[in-house]
């Protein structure tokens, strides 16, 4: 039976069919749905971990205990998990171990764009890159086999378009789940220097064996057509190549570390002009050039962002027209190019917090108080957008608190003006360690935890502060106030995020205090509210426009600019605008 699946769903299906017993992740677009879908298979123990490092460590432990294991994260998460990953490359596995890295070319929802293919040669582990959902599932099987045969974690690298695009997948029956018998093997799994030195040599031997495997693997295949030009490609770029140049010969690499050098040389000898089509870095191109092969790649294609069919036709087509008119772009392709190059006229919608978002009022107050804000990654990062513009820094997950320590240490005058703002899930991810630093190194930082009781930005995943697991079981809930106190914070306040007067008073008090403070501003994410409470209405508006300063999408002006209009289907009745209107024009439910 076939089903239409996204790459993420297909990887989850592969985990189910090919005997994965343990799966762990921290949610992050574009990888989130892998674990969400795995959790639908009760045969697999699955968990959200507080961060990617923890997820990786859970995976390594499960593999050592004999289980086939999958760990998933977005590209930046691999930076967090790099520490255990690099050592797991040494210790190897018992049950097959897959790390899925979901990269985000074009930064659809990421703070940077990084090409995680470099992690494979860096950590000396094999890497697979699927080109559609069927391969995403098939490569779970291949990765497990490689992992167990060659005693190595395997990097399964996907990108946003593979993760989120749908294609047909043949569904199979699940194999029997097996936990290999546990035996102690300290020389393999205890990486003290004496043991690690032995494994270091093993890493080189393993890479050489994997290179031979890569030469023979059907995951690297040639589609021979025109000999005048050939293209080496991998991942989603293979789909763009097929659509842009159906007449081209193609070497599609499914194993992109180690690359099959002989296969590449043989292919290069078969074609007159050789291109490498790959997104982001010249990862394949540099390795192919190092083989002494003349190849055209990043001379024509950008080393950033996503590729597209039109971009390939435009840039490679122009090159071919000049260099080899006999293989010039066909009329049909030229027509397609003109079509896709027509300007895209959909209106641009800037990212904005949802109506009723509990973060909006807190940022409104912070802006009123003219505070310096060390921010973090989550929906609340949108507090940096107009009209709120209430954020000074945003670096990576958990950095708000530790960066605030640095800012205060560097410039003590900031002590009375600085707040670190972090969400509940991000605080669990890696904010707790920063808070320890605040206390331990004696700063007066004020930390505002925006607790909306969920990991909102990635689509409502649970975390240790929510009292629920990925498998929907009740679990103990981390008490942020008690946790902060246990870390040595003496000033801990809990406020209603919609009560702007109290929020303002408490922030003023805590910022002025000469010691660390934690303020927990609580209200659930607006998208979790079941059914709408009474929507706000506007009567006798004085058109002062003050309420627009909160940037709520439910508020706008009528065409003449005389009165505020409340979009009732959007309004959640959060009350924030009511508190801001000094004329009492905004009222709940027309009261
Ligand atoms: S998803 Fe929730 S937390 Fe995020 S902007 Fe919307 S209401 Fe706010
Ligand atoms: S609703 Fe109130 S705050 Fe908004 S423009 Fe009218 S009078 Fe001003």
Short mmCIF file of C-alpha atoms in Angstrom, two decimals, residues 90-363:
data_model
loop_
_atom_site.label_atom_id
_atom_site.label_comp_id
_atom_site.label_asym_id
_atom_site.label_seq_id
_atom_site.Cartn_x
_atom_site.Cartn_y
_atom_site.Cartn_z
CA UNK A 90 34.55 6.90 18.69
CA UNK A 91 32.63 4.53 20.92
CA UNK A 92 30.37 3.36 18.10
CA UNK A 93 27.10 1.60 18.67
CA UNK A 94 25.44 -1.62 19.73
CA UNK A 95 21.94 -0.98 18.41
CA UNK A 96 21.94 1.12 15.20
CA UNK A 97 22.05 4.85 15.92
CA UNK A 98 20.75 7.52 13.53
CA UNK A 99 21.09 11.26 14.00
CA UNK A 100 18.71 13.19 11.74
CA UNK A 101 19.92 16.71 11.00
CA UNK A 102 17.21 18.83 9.35
CA UNK A 103 18.93 21.79 7.73
CA UNK A 104 17.13 24.97 6.76
CA UNK A 105 18.60 26.51 3.58
CA UNK A 106 17.08 29.94 3.13
CA UNK A 107 16.44 30.24 6.88
CA UNK A 108 12.66 29.83 6.78
CA UNK A 109 12.65 29.66 10.57
CA UNK A 110 16.24 29.71 11.82
CA UNK A 111 18.73 32.16 13.19
CA UNK A 112 21.46 31.05 10.82
CA UNK A 113 22.05 28.93 7.76
CA UNK A 114 24.61 26.20 8.17
CA UNK A 115 25.52 23.25 6.03
CA UNK A 116 25.60 20.31 8.41
CA UNK A 117 27.09 18.02 5.79
CA UNK A 118 30.40 19.24 7.16
CA UNK A 119 29.66 17.44 10.42
CA UNK A 120 30.04 14.03 8.74
CA UNK A 121 33.72 14.27 7.72
CA UNK A 122 34.38 16.37 10.84
CA UNK A 123 33.05 13.68 13.19
CA UNK A 124 34.13 10.91 10.76
CA UNK A 125 30.70 9.36 10.49
CA UNK A 126 28.83 8.30 7.34
CA UNK A 127 26.11 10.53 5.90
CA UNK A 128 23.01 9.77 3.84
CA UNK A 129 20.89 12.31 1.96
CA UNK A 130 17.43 11.30 0.67
CA UNK A 131 15.89 13.04 -2.35
CA UNK A 132 12.22 12.30 -1.60
CA UNK A 133 9.97 10.76 1.04
CA UNK A 134 10.36 7.15 -0.21
CA UNK A 135 14.11 7.49 0.12
CA UNK A 136 13.73 9.17 3.50
CA UNK A 137 12.05 5.96 4.70
CA UNK A 138 14.41 3.62 2.86
CA UNK A 139 17.43 5.41 4.19
CA UNK A 140 16.35 4.77 7.77
CA UNK A 141 16.85 1.07 6.96
CA UNK A 142 20.11 1.69 5.15
CA UNK A 143 21.40 3.92 7.95
CA UNK A 144 20.64 1.27 10.58
CA UNK A 145 22.39 -1.40 8.54
CA UNK A 146 25.44 0.81 7.99
CA UNK A 147 25.42 1.78 11.67
CA UNK A 148 25.43 -1.80 12.90
CA UNK A 149 27.76 -3.17 10.19
CA UNK A 150 30.37 -0.46 10.54
CA UNK A 151 29.88 0.28 14.25
CA UNK A 152 29.09 3.97 13.83
CA UNK A 153 26.38 6.56 14.34
CA UNK A 154 24.99 7.64 10.95
CA UNK A 155 24.03 11.18 9.99
CA UNK A 156 20.78 11.28 8.00
CA UNK A 157 20.78 14.78 6.59
CA UNK A 158 17.59 16.32 5.21
CA UNK A 159 16.58 19.87 4.32
CA UNK A 160 13.32 21.78 4.74
CA UNK A 161 11.96 20.80 1.31
CA UNK A 162 12.53 17.09 1.97
CA UNK A 163 11.17 17.36 5.53
CA UNK A 164 7.96 19.13 4.55
CA UNK A 165 7.24 18.03 0.94
CA UNK A 166 4.97 15.07 0.30
CA UNK A 167 5.55 12.18 -2.08
CA UNK A 168 4.28 8.62 -2.37
CA UNK A 169 5.77 6.04 -0.04
CA UNK A 170 5.32 2.26 -0.15
CA UNK A 171 4.33 1.11 3.32
CA UNK A 172 5.67 -2.17 4.70
CA UNK A 173 5.08 -4.36 7.72
CA UNK A 174 7.12 -3.59 10.82
CA UNK A 175 9.97 -5.94 11.59
CA UNK A 176 10.30 -7.39 15.07
CA UNK A 177 11.88 -5.02 17.55
CA UNK A 178 14.99 -6.46 19.09
CA UNK A 179 17.10 -5.30 22.00
CA UNK A 180 20.57 -6.78 21.71
CA UNK A 181 21.80 -8.48 24.90
CA UNK A 182 23.78 -6.12 27.07
CA UNK A 183 27.37 -6.94 27.86
CA UNK A 184 29.81 -4.63 29.52
CA UNK A 185 32.48 -3.39 27.11
CA UNK A 186 34.42 -0.64 28.83
CA UNK A 187 37.15 -0.48 26.17
CA UNK A 188 34.51 0.47 23.64
CA UNK A 189 32.13 2.59 25.64
CA UNK A 190 34.31 4.23 28.30
CA UNK A 191 36.25 6.84 26.36
CA UNK A 192 39.15 7.42 28.69
CA UNK A 193 42.25 8.49 26.72
CA UNK A 194 43.76 4.99 26.61
CA UNK A 195 40.57 3.54 25.09
CA UNK A 196 39.90 6.53 22.84
CA UNK A 197 43.37 6.31 21.27
CA UNK A 198 42.59 2.79 20.07
CA UNK A 199 39.24 3.89 18.72
CA UNK A 200 40.88 6.86 16.96
CA UNK A 201 42.76 4.42 14.74
CA UNK A 202 39.54 2.47 14.25
CA UNK A 203 37.87 5.66 12.95
CA UNK A 204 40.32 5.85 10.06
CA UNK A 205 39.92 2.16 9.22
CA UNK A 206 36.15 2.54 9.36
CA UNK A 207 36.17 5.55 7.03
CA UNK A 208 38.21 3.54 4.49
CA UNK A 209 35.76 0.62 4.68
CA UNK A 210 32.83 3.00 4.30
CA UNK A 211 34.45 4.52 1.20
CA UNK A 212 34.49 1.08 -0.42
CA UNK A 213 30.86 0.57 0.60
CA UNK A 214 29.92 3.93 -0.89
CA UNK A 215 31.45 2.91 -4.26
CA UNK A 216 29.22 -0.15 -4.40
CA UNK A 217 26.04 1.21 -2.88
CA UNK A 218 22.91 1.58 -4.99
CA UNK A 219 22.24 4.79 -3.06
CA UNK A 220 24.78 6.41 -5.41
CA UNK A 221 23.45 5.91 -8.94
CA UNK A 222 24.02 7.17 -12.46
CA UNK A 223 21.28 8.13 -14.92
CA UNK A 224 23.10 8.34 -18.25
CA UNK A 225 21.50 10.53 -20.93
CA UNK A 226 23.19 13.28 -22.97
CA UNK A 227 26.95 13.00 -22.75
CA UNK A 228 27.56 16.66 -23.51
CA UNK A 229 26.81 17.63 -19.93
CA UNK A 230 26.47 15.80 -16.67
CA UNK A 231 25.44 16.87 -13.19
CA UNK A 232 26.52 15.49 -9.81
CA UNK A 233 23.95 16.24 -7.14
CA UNK A 234 22.32 15.05 -3.93
CA UNK A 235 19.27 15.59 -1.70
CA UNK A 236 16.49 17.86 -2.92
CA UNK A 237 18.81 19.34 -5.57
CA UNK A 238 18.36 16.08 -7.49
CA UNK A 239 14.66 16.94 -7.93
CA UNK A 240 15.48 20.43 -9.21
CA UNK A 241 18.03 18.96 -11.63
CA UNK A 242 15.56 16.39 -13.01
CA UNK A 243 12.96 19.09 -13.63
CA UNK A 244 15.33 21.73 -14.98
CA UNK A 245 17.44 19.50 -17.26
CA UNK A 246 15.60 16.25 -18.06
CA UNK A 247 18.11 15.59 -20.86
CA UNK A 248 21.18 15.76 -18.60
CA UNK A 249 23.18 12.79 -17.34
CA UNK A 250 23.09 12.66 -13.57
CA UNK A 251 25.14 11.08 -10.80
CA UNK A 252 22.91 11.22 -7.72
CA UNK A 253 24.79 10.73 -4.48
CA UNK A 254 22.73 9.26 -1.64
CA UNK A 255 25.85 8.66 0.45
CA UNK A 256 27.62 11.99 0.72
CA UNK A 257 30.25 10.90 3.19
CA UNK A 258 32.42 9.17 2.23
CA UNK A 259 31.83 10.05 -1.41
CA UNK A 260 32.39 7.32 -4.06
CA UNK A 261 35.53 8.76 -5.66
CA UNK A 262 35.94 6.15 -8.42
CA UNK A 263 32.29 6.40 -9.41
CA UNK A 264 32.66 10.18 -9.64
CA UNK A 265 35.83 9.89 -11.77
CA UNK A 266 34.15 7.38 -14.10
CA UNK A 267 31.13 9.66 -14.50
CA UNK A 268 33.34 12.70 -15.13
CA UNK A 269 35.07 10.80 -17.92
CA UNK A 270 31.73 10.11 -19.61
CA UNK A 271 30.58 13.75 -19.97
CA UNK A 272 32.00 16.85 -21.69
CA UNK A 273 30.93 19.47 -19.14
CA UNK A 274 30.43 18.56 -15.50
CA UNK A 275 28.37 20.55 -13.02
CA UNK A 276 27.83 20.09 -9.31
CA UNK A 277 24.40 21.21 -8.18
CA UNK A 278 24.16 21.47 -4.41
CA UNK A 279 22.59 23.88 -1.94
CA UNK A 280 24.70 25.96 0.44
CA UNK A 281 28.43 25.19 0.65
CA UNK A 282 30.59 23.74 -2.15
CA UNK A 283 30.77 20.56 -0.06
CA UNK A 284 30.78 18.06 -2.95
CA UNK A 285 32.43 20.48 -5.36
CA UNK A 286 35.56 20.92 -3.25
CA UNK A 287 35.97 17.17 -2.79
CA UNK A 288 35.50 16.55 -6.51
CA UNK A 289 37.97 19.28 -7.42
CA UNK A 290 40.44 17.69 -5.00
CA UNK A 291 40.27 14.59 -7.22
CA UNK A 292 41.65 16.73 -10.05
CA UNK A 293 38.31 16.85 -11.89
CA UNK A 294 37.24 20.03 -13.70
CA UNK A 295 33.79 20.90 -12.48
CA UNK A 296 31.51 23.95 -12.50
CA UNK A 297 29.45 24.66 -9.37
CA UNK A 298 29.52 27.69 -7.12
CA UNK A 299 30.84 29.81 -10.00
CA UNK A 300 27.25 29.71 -11.20
CA UNK A 301 25.18 29.00 -8.11
CA UNK A 302 24.97 30.92 -4.81
CA UNK A 303 26.54 29.39 -1.67
CA UNK A 304 23.48 30.46 0.34
CA UNK A 305 19.71 29.99 0.26
CA UNK A 306 17.66 27.41 -1.58
CA UNK A 307 18.07 26.45 -5.21
CA UNK A 308 15.12 26.24 -7.58
CA UNK A 309 14.34 24.92 -11.03
CA UNK A 310 14.27 28.44 -12.47
CA UNK A 311 17.61 29.35 -10.88
CA UNK A 312 19.26 26.26 -12.36
CA UNK A 313 17.80 26.86 -15.79
CA UNK A 314 18.81 30.49 -15.71
CA UNK A 315 22.37 30.13 -14.44
CA UNK A 316 23.43 26.77 -15.84
CA UNK A 317 21.41 27.31 -19.02
CA UNK A 318 23.15 30.62 -19.70
CA UNK A 319 26.54 28.95 -19.21
CA UNK A 320 25.63 26.10 -21.55
CA UNK A 321 24.33 28.48 -24.20
CA UNK A 322 27.70 30.19 -24.31
CA UNK A 323 29.99 27.24 -23.65
CA UNK A 324 28.14 24.62 -25.67
CA UNK A 325 25.29 25.91 -27.84
CA UNK A 326 24.48 22.37 -29.02
CA UNK A 327 23.06 21.55 -25.60
CA UNK A 328 21.41 24.92 -25.06
CA UNK A 329 18.22 25.16 -23.06
CA UNK A 330 15.26 23.89 -25.11
CA UNK A 331 12.44 26.20 -26.19
CA UNK A 332 10.12 24.43 -23.82
CA UNK A 333 12.48 25.02 -20.91
CA UNK A 334 12.96 28.61 -21.97
CA UNK A 335 9.17 29.10 -21.82
CA UNK A 336 9.09 27.57 -18.33
CA UNK A 337 11.88 29.92 -17.32
CA UNK A 338 9.93 32.93 -18.50
CA UNK A 339 6.85 31.72 -16.67
CA UNK A 340 8.59 31.15 -13.36
CA UNK A 341 10.42 34.45 -13.64
CA UNK A 342 7.16 36.42 -13.64
CA UNK A 343 7.00 38.57 -10.51
CA UNK A 344 5.29 36.90 -7.54
CA UNK A 345 2.44 39.15 -6.52
CA UNK A 346 1.15 37.64 -3.24
CA UNK A 347 1.04 40.30 -0.52
CA UNK A 348 3.91 40.19 1.95
CA UNK A 349 2.86 39.47 5.53
CA UNK A 350 5.45 40.38 8.15
CA UNK A 351 5.85 37.88 11.01
CA UNK A 352 3.82 38.96 14.00
CA UNK A 353 2.71 37.53 17.35
CA UNK A 354 -0.79 36.05 17.27
CA UNK A 355 -3.76 38.04 18.56
CA UNK A 356 -4.06 37.36 22.28
CA UNK A 357 -0.43 36.29 22.58
CA UNK A 358 0.56 36.62 26.24
CA UNK A 359 4.00 37.96 25.30
CA UNK A 360 2.65 41.13 23.71
CA UNK A 361 1.71 42.98 26.90
CA UNK A 362 4.99 42.12 28.63
CA UNK A 363 6.98 43.53 25.73
#
